[in-house]
Short mmCIF file of C-alpha atoms and ligand atoms in Angstrom, two decimals:
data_model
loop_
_atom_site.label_atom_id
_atom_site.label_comp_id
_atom_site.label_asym_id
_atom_site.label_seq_id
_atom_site.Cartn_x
_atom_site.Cartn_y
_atom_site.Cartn_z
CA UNK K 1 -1.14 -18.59 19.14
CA UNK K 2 1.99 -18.40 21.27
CA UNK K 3 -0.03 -18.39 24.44
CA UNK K 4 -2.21 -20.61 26.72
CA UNK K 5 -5.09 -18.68 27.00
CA UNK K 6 -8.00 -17.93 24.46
CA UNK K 7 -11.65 -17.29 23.90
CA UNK K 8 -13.76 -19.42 21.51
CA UNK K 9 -16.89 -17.44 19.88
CA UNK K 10 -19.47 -19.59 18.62
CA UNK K 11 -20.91 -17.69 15.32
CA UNK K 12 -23.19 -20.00 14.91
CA UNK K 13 -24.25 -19.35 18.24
CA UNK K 14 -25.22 -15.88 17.59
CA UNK K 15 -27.11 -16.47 14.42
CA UNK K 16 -29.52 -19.35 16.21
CA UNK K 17 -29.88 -16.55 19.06
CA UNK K 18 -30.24 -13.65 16.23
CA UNK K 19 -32.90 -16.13 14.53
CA UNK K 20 -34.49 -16.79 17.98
CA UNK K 21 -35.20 -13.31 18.85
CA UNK K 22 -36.52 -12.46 15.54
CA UNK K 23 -39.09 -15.46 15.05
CA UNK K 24 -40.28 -14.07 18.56
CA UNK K 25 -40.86 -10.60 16.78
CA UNK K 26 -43.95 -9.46 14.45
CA UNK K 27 -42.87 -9.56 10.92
CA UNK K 28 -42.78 -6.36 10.05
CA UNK K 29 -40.65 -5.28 13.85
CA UNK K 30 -37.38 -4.62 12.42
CA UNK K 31 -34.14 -6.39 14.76
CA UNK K 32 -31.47 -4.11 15.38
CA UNK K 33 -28.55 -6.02 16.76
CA UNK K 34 -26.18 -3.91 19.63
CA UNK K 35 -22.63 -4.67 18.34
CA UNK K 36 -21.26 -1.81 20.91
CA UNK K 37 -17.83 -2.16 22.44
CA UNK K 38 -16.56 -4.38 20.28
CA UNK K 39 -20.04 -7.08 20.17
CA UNK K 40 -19.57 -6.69 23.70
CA UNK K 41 -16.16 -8.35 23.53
CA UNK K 42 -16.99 -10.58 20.98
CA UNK K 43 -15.73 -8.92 17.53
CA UNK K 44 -17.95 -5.91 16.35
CA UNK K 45 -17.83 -7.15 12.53
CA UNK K 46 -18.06 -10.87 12.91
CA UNK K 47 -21.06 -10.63 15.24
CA UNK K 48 -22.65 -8.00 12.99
CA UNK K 49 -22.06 -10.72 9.66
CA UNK K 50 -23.37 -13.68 11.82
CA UNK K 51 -26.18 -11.29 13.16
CA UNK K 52 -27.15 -10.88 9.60
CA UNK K 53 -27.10 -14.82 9.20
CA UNK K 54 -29.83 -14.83 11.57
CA UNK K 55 -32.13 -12.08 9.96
CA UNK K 56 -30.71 -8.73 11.67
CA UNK K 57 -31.17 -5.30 9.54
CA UNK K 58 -29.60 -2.73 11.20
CA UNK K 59 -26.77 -2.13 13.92
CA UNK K 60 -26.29 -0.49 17.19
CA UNK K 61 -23.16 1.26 18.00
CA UNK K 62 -21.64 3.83 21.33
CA UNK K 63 -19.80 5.88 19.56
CA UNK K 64 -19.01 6.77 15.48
CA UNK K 65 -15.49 4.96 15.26
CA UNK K 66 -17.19 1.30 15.98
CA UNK K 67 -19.79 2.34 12.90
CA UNK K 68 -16.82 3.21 11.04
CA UNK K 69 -15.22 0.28 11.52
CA UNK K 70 -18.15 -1.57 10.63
CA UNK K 71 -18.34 -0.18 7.12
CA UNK K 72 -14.45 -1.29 6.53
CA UNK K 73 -15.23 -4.21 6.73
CA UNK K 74 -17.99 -3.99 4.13
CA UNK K 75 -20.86 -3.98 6.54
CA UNK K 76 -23.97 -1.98 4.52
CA UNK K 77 -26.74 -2.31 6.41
CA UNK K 78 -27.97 0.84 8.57
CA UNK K 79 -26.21 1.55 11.79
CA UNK K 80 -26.99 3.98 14.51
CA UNK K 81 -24.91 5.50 16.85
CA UNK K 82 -26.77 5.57 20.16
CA UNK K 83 -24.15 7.46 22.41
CA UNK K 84 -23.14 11.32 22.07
CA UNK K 85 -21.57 12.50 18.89
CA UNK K 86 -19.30 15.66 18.34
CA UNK K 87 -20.52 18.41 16.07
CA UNK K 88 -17.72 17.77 13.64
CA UNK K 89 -18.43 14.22 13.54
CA UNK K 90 -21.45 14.86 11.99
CA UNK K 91 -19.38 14.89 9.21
CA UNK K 92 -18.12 11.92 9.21
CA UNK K 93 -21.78 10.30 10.13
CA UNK K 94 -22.72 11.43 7.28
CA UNK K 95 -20.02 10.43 4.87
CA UNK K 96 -20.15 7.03 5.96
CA UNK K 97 -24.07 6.61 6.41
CA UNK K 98 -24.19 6.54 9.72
CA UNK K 99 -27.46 7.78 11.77
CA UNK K 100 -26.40 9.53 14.79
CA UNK K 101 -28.48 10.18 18.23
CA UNK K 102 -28.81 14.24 18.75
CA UNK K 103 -26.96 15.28 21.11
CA UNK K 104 -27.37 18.68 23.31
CA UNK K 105 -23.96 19.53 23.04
CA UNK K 106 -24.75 20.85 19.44
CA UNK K 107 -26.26 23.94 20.41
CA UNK K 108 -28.63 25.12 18.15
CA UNK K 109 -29.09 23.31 15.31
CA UNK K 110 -29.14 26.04 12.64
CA UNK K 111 -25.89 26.77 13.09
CA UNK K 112 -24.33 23.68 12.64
CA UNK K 113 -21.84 24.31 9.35
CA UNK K 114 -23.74 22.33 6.40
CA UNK K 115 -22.71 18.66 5.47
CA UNK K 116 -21.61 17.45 2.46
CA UNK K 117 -24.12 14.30 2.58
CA UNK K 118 -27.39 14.29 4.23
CA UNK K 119 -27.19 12.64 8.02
CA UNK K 120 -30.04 10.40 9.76
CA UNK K 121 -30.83 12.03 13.35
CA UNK K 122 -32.50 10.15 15.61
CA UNK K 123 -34.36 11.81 18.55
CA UNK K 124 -34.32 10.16 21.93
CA UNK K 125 -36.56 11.08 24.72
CA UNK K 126 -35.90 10.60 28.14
CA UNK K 127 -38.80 8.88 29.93
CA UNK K 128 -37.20 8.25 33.01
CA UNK K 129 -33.60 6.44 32.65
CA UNK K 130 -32.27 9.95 33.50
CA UNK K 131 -29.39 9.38 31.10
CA UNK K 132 -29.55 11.10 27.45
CA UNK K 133 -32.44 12.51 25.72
CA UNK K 134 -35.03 15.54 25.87
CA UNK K 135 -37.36 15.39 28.70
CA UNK K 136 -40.54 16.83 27.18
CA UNK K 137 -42.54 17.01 24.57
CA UNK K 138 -42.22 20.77 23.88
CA UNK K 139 -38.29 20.34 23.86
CA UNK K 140 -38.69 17.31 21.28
CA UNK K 141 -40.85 19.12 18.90
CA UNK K 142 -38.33 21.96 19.18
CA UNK K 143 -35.44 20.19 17.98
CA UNK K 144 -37.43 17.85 15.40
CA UNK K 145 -38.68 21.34 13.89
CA UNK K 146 -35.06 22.43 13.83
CA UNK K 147 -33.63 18.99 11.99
CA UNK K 148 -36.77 19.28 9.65
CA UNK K 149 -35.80 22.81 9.02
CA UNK K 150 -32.65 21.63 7.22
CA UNK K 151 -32.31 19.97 4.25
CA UNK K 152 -29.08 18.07 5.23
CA UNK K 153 -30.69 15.96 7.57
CA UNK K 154 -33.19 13.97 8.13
CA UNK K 155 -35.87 13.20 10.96
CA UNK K 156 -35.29 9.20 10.93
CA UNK K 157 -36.03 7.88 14.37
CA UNK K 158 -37.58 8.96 17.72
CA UNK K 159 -36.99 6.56 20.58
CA UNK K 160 -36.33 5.85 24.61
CA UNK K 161 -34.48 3.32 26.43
CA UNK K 162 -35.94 1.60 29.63
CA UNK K 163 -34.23 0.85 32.65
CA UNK K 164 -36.15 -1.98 34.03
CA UNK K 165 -36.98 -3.63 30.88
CA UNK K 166 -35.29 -7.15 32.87
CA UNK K 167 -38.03 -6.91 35.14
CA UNK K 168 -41.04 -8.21 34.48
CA UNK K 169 -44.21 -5.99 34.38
CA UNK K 170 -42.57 -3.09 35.60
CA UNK K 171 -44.56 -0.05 36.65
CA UNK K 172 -41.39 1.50 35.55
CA UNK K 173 -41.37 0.38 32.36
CA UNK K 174 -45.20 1.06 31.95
CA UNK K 175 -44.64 4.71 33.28
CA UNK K 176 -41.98 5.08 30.54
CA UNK K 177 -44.25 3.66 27.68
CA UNK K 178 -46.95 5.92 28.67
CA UNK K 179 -44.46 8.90 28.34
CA UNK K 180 -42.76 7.76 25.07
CA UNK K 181 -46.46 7.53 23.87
CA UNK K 182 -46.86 10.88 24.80
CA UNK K 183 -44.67 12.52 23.00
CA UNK K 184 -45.45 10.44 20.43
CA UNK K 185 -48.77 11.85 20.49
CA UNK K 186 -47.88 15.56 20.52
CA UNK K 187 -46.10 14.73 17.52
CA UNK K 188 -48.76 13.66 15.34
CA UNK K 189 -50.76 16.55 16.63
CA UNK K 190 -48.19 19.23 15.73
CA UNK K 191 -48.89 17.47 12.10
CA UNK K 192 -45.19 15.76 11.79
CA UNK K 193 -44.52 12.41 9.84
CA UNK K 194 -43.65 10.02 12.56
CA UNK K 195 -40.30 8.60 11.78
CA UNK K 196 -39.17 4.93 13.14
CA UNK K 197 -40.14 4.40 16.61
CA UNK K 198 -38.07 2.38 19.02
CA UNK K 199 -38.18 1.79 22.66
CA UNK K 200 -36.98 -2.16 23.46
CA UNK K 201 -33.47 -3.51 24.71
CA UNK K 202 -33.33 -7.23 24.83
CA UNK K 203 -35.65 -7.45 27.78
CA UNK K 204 -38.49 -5.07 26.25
CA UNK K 205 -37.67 -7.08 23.31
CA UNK K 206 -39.08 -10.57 25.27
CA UNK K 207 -41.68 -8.43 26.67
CA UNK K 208 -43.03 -7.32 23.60
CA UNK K 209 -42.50 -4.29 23.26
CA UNK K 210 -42.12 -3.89 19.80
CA UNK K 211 -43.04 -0.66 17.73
CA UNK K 212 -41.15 -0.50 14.67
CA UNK K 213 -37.75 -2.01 15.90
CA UNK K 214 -36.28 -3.24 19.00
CA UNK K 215 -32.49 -3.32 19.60
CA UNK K 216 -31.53 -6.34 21.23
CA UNK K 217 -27.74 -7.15 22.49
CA UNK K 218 -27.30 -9.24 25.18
CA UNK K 219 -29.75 -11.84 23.98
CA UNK K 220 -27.78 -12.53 20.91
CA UNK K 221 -25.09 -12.84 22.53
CA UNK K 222 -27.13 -15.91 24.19
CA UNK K 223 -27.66 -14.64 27.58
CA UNK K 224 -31.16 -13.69 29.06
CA UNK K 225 -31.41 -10.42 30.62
CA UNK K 226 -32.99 -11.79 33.58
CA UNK K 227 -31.94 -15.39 34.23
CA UNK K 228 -34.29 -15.39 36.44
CA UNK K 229 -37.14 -15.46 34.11
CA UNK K 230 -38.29 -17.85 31.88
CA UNK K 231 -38.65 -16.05 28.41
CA UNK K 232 -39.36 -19.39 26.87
CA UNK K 233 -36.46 -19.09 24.20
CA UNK K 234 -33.50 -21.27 24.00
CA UNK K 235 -30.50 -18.80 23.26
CA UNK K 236 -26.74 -20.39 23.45
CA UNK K 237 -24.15 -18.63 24.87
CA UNK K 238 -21.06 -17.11 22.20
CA UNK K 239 -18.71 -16.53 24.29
CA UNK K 240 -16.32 -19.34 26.00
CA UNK K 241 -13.21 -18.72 27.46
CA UNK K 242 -10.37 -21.53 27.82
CA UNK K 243 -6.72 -21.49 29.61
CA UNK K 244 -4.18 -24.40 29.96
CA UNK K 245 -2.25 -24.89 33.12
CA UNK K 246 1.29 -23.76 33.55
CA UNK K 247 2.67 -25.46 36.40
CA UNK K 248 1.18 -28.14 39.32
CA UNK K 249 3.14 -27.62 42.49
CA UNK K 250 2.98 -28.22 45.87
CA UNK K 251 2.49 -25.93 48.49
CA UNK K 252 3.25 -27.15 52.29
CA UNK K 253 0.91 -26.50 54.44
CA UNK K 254 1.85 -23.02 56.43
CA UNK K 255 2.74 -21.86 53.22
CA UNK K 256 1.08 -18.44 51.48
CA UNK K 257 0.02 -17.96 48.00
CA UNK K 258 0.32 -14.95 45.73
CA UNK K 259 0.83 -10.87 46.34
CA UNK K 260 -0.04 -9.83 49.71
CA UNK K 261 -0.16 -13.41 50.83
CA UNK K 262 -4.10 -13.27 51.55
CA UNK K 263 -4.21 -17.21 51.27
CA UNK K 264 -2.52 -19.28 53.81
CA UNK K 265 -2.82 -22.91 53.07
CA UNK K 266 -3.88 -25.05 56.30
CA UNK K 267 -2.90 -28.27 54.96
CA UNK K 268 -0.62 -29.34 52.43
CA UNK K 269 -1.63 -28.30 49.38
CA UNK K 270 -1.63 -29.09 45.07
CA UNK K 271 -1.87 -25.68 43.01
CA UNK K 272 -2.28 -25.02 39.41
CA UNK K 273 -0.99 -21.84 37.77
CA UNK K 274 -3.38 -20.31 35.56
CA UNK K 275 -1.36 -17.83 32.62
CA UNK K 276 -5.28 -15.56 32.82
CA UNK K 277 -5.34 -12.18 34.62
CA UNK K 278 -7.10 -8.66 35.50
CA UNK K 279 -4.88 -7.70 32.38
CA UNK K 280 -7.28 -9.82 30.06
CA UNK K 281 -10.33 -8.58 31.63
CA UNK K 282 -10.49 -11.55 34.12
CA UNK K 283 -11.69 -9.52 37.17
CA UNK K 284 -9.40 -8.89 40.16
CA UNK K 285 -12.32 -9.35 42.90
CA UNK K 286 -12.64 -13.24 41.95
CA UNK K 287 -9.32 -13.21 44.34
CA UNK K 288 -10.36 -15.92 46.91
CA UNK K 289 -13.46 -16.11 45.65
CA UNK K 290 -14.11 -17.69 41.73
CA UNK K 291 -13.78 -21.01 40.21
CA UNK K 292 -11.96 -22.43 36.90
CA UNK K 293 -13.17 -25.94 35.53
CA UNK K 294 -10.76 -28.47 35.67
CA UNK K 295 -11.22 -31.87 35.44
CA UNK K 296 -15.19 -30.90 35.26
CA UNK K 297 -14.52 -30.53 38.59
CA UNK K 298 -14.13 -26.94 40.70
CA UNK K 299 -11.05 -25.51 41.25
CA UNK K 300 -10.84 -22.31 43.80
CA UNK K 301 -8.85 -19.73 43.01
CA UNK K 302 -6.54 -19.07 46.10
CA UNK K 303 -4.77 -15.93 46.15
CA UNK K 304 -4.90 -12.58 44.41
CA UNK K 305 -5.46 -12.63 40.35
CA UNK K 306 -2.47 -10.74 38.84
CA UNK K 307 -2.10 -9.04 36.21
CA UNK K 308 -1.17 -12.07 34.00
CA UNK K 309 -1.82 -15.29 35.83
CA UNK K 310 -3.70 -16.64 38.78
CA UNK K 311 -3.88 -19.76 40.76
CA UNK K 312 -6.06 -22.37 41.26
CA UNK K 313 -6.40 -25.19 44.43
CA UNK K 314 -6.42 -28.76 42.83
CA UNK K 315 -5.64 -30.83 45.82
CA UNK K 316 -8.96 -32.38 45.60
CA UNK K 317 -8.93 -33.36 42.12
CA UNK K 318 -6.84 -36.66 41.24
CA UNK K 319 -4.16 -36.28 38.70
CA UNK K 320 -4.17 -32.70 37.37
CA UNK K 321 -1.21 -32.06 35.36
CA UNK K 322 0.46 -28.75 33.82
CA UNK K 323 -0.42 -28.46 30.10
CA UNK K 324 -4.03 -29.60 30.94
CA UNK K 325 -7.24 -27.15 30.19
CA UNK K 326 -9.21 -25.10 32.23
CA UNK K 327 -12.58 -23.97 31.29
CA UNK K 328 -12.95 -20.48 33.02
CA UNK K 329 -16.74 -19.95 31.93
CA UNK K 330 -18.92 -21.42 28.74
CA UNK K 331 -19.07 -25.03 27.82
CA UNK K 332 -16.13 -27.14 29.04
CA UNK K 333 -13.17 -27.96 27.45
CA UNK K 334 -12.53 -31.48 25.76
CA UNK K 335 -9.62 -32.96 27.57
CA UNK K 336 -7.38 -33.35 24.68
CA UNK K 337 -6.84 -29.51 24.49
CA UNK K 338 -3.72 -30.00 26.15
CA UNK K 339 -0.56 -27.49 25.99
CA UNK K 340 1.13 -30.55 24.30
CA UNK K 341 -1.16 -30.58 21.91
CA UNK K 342 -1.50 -27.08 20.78
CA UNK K 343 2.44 -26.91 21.15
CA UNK K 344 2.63 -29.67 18.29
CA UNK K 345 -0.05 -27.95 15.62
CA UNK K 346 0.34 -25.03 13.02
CA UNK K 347 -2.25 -22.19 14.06
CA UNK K 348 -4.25 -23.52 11.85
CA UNK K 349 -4.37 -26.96 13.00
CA UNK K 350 -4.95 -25.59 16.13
CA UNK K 351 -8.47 -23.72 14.84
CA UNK K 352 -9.26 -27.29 13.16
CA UNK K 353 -8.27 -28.66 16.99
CA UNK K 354 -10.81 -26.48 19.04
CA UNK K 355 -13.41 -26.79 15.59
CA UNK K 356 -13.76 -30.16 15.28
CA UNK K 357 -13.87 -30.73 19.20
CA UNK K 358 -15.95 -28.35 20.62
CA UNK K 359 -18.82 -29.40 22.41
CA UNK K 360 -21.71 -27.28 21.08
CA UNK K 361 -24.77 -26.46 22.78
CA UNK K 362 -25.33 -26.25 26.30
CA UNK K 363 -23.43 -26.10 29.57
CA UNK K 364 -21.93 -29.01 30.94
CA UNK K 365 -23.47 -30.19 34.05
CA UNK K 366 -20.09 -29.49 35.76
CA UNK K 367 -18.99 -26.13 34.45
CA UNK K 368 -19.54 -22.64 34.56
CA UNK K 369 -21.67 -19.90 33.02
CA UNK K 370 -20.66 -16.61 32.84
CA UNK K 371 -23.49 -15.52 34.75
CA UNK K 372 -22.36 -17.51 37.56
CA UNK K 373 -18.81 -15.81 37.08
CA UNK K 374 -20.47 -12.70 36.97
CA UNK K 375 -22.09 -12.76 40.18
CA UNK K 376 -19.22 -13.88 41.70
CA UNK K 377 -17.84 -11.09 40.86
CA UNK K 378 -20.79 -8.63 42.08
CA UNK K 379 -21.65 -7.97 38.19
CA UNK K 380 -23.50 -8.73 35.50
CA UNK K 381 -22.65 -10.87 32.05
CA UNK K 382 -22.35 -7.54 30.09
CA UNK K 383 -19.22 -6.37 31.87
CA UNK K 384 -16.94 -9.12 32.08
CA UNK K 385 -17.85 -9.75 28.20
CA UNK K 386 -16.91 -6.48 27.32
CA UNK K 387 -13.76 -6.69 29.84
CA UNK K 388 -11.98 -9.54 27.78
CA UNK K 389 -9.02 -7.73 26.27
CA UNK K 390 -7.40 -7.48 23.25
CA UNK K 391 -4.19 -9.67 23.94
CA UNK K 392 -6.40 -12.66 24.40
CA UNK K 393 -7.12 -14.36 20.89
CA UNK K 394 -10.52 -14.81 19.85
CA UNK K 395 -10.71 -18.11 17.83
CA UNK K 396 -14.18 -17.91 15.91
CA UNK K 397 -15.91 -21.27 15.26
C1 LIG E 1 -26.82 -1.31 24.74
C2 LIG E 1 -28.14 -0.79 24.40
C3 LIG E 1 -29.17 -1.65 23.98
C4 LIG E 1 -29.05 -3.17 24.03
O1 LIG E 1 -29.30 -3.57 25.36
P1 LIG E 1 -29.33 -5.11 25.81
O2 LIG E 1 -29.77 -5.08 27.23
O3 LIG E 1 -27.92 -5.63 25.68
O4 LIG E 1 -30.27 -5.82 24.92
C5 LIG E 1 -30.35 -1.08 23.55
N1 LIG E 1 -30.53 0.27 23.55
C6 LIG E 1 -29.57 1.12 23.99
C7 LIG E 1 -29.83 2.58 23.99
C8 LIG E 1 -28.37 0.62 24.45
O5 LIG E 1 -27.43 1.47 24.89
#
């Protein structure tokens, strides 16, 4: 690590959440684990082996190249690809066992150009997110007839996704139920197998429902999807990201502070450099307006993030020094995670460092969640995860 600035993913963190989830589930309610974008920042394989730690059977992906990259690095259990897939990446689904979502682009199915290996369709309906899927029940049996019809693929999965599933009893979500439920009925009436039936993010998930699988992802990541409800399971954040200061200086008071000069200091003031910016995914609109940990006290950013760095007003915390940590959301940093110190160690040494001295489990009383950061930053948990970019190291404990 030649830089100051890294992430620390707690796998260990993901299977206890992963384990969580599924001792909340009926036995026989199969946990499908979203490792989209990258585990939402984290590292699509290593959450997917650590998901499997904790009892996950099957994957969630956007698009066919994450499931691909999931089976180079050995990963074997089923994955489906929830987003839109290309006709000629059918193909490829099916050489690498990958169900796919159908898609309307298509165009009728009986002339798609036969596959060398049988594919897994599933079949989503649209009962009210307005996004993907067939609206009725006519148009579902349609194209279920149609995938039945050939003998390269196969009718695996019918399911919806709800849109208020964080909310608790939703008439929403219940209007979307009764839909799915629907359809599901005109299916058994037209005589057809049902195939595996899903409906549940993380929050349908904690609300129970179940049918045959539920694909969680934010909740193994350790986040609720509604902090603001008590879903009476103790989940522990992955994700924790660190930075060390580059330079304590002091700014006179009159003085202003970064591009545009948007922060004028009105009294004399001490200001650590932060080497973190919108170029790693840490969001441009916490200019003026977030918070690092330093100190386990609150440092205000002051100025505009750059690209690269930022900076951070420590006038009212005694002693800060360059080289020292910043916690900029997760559990906060031991102090001897210094610049000096990392400067001194192998890479490996450094691992062994942050291994042996992170503090596990829980939020300090002090520091940060990424919640909190989110909001800051007018939006949610899921988006700055999936923000962090790939220049900053992920170090996985
Ligand atoms: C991302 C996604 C999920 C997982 O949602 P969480 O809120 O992170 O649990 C489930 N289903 C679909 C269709 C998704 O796109």
């Amino acid at each position: 690590m030649f830089r100051y600035t890294f992430a620390v993913i707690d796998k260990g963190a993901i299977a206890h959440n992963v384990d969580a989830i599924r001792r909340r589930l009926a036995p026989t309610t199969k946990l499908m684990i979203a490792v989209k974008a990258n585990g939402y920042g984290h590292g699509a394989v290593e959450v997917a082996k650590s998901a499997i730690r904790g009892g996950a059977v099957a994957f969630a992906v956007a698009i066919i190249e994450e499931g691909v990259e999931l089976r180079a690095a050995g990963i074997e259990r089923p994955i489906l690809v929830l987003g839109a897939v290309t006709a000629p990446g059918l193909a490829v689904a099916a050489r690498e066992k990958l169900a796919v979502t159908y898609t309307d682009t298509w165009g009728d199915i009986a002339n798609i150009p036969v596959l060398q290996n049988p594919v897994q369709v599933h079949v989503k309906v649209d009962t009210g997110m307005n996004r993907l899927g067939l609206r009725t029940g006519e148009a579902v049996l349609r194209v279920v007839r149609a995938i039945l019809h050939r003998p390269d693929m196969h009718f695996a999965g019918l399911y919806t996704h709800l849109a208020c599933a964080d909310e608790p009893n939703s008439p929403h979500t219940q209007r979307q139920i009764k839909r799915f439920d629907a359809v599901v009925r005109a299916l058994v009436q037209a005589g057809i197998e049902l195939p595996c039936l899903h409906v549940a993010n993380s929050g349908g998930a904690l609300q129970d429902y179940q049918y045959q699988m539920v694909r969680v992802g934010i909740s193994a990541y350790g986040y609720s999807p509604n902090p603001e409800i008590d879903f009476a399971l103790v989940l522990y954040p992955a994700l924790h990201l660190y930075s060390m200061i580059t330079r304590v200086a002091a700014v006179p008071a009159g003085e202003v502070i970064g591009y545009g000069a948007t922060y004028k200091a009105d009294r004399p003031l001490r200001v650590a450099t932060i080497p973190v910016g919108y170029a790693d995914g840490y969001p441009r609109v916490l200019s003026n307006r977030g918070y690092v940990i330093i100190h386990g006290q609150r440092a205000p950013i002051v100025g505009r993030i750059c690209m690269d760095q930022f900076m951070v007003d420590v006038t009212d915390i005694p002693g800060v020094q360059s080289g020292e940590v910043a916690t900029l959301y997760g559990n906060e940093a031991p102090a001897d995670w210094t610049a000096a110190a990392f400067d001194e160690r192998s890479h490996t040494s450094q691992i062994q460092l942050i291994s042996e001295t992170f503090i596990r489990h829980g939020i300090g009383v002090n520091t940060l969640s990424l919640h909190e950061v989110a909001k800051l930053a007018n939006t949610i948990s899921y988006e700055l995860m999936c923000a962090i970019s790939s220049r900053v190291p992920r170090i996985y404990l």
